Amino acid sequence: MNIELRHLRYFIAVAEELHFGRAALHLNISQPPLSQQIMQLETETGARLFNRTNRSVQLTAAGEQLLSDARAILLQVEQASDRAARLHRGEEGELRIGFTSSAPFTAVVSDALFRFRQRWPQVHIKMQEINTRQQLVPLHEGLLDLGVMRNTPLPADLRHQLLLSEPLYAVVHKAHPLAGAEKISVTALAAEPFVFFDPQGGTALYSDILALLHRYHIKPYITQEVGEAMTILGLVATGLGVSILPASFRRARLADLVWLPLTEEDAISELWLVWSAGRELNAQMQHMMALLQEKQR
């Protein structure tokens, strides 16, 4: 069977006008080719679609059925074309983002996600909380489109954009002797019991903060090792020790905590947007990257 979409369009025009001349005029073609196309369609379907006389053109029962089906087919083709176009423009589809636990606490990320949802509500954003090092393989394999992570050595096939360079803060209980200070040096924490990340957890903050302490010849006295920053905050809030975390976590607003700026200029942590250089940046990815760049300007 060799039925083309133009056959269906020509057939619908004749069926709606019930007049070959008017249908040809509507289609902007001459009448003989239109008649030939209808005859070819009848040959392909093996059914007579019109009862023709010198005075009138009427649909047969087979024609009535084909008219209903042809309209549905053309509507489906139009909808499929529209969906493909919307997907290409980034107005539909899915965006898969890996993020560290600190990412939602940063305004640069949370604001971009909010604005993306306002502009492209038909795009499904699939967020996956996963630490920095565990994002690298899914990004390489295409299981994640974008990754929001802390600064870390990247494989050659991954690219990054700096989203935020934020200060690190000392976190202490409100009753701690240091709690009244305006700011402190990391050396003031040298003898304090530390609540810190589990080294097996895969978070880049572990290496970042430990490197800061080592630069100032501090070997922290770690008494508690946990997997998540929010757990660190919870334990510091119970008085079990002190810690160091990025400023963005201050948005957690736990009443028993005091956040102290550090005097060291290199007490900073970077938040990166990471993607695979081997994959084409689709429209959804480009939209999100543009929003994140807008926030930085």
Short mmCIF file of C-alpha atoms in Angstrom, two decimals, residues 8 20 35 39 49 84 94-95 123 129 139 151 211 231 251:
data_model
loop_
_atom_site.label_atom_id
_atom_site.label_comp_id
_atom_site.label_asym_id
_atom_site.label_seq_id
_atom_site.Cartn_x
_atom_site.Cartn_y
_atom_site.Cartn_z
CA LEU A 8 -5.30 12.09 2.63
CA PHE A 20 -13.89 18.54 -7.10
CA SER A 35 -9.18 13.53 -9.66
CA MET A 39 -8.59 7.58 -8.05
CA LEU A 49 -14.84 6.54 -1.59
CA ALA A 84 9.45 17.13 18.06
CA GLU A 94 13.72 15.96 30.50
CA LEU A 95 16.74 17.50 32.18
CA VAL A 123 10.35 20.10 30.90
CA GLU A 129 21.29 14.05 45.09
CA LEU A 139 28.14 12.40 33.54
CA ASN A 151 35.66 21.73 42.91
CA ALA A 211 43.57 20.79 52.55
CA THR A 231 24.16 15.66 59.95
CA ARG A 251 20.38 29.02 55.12
#
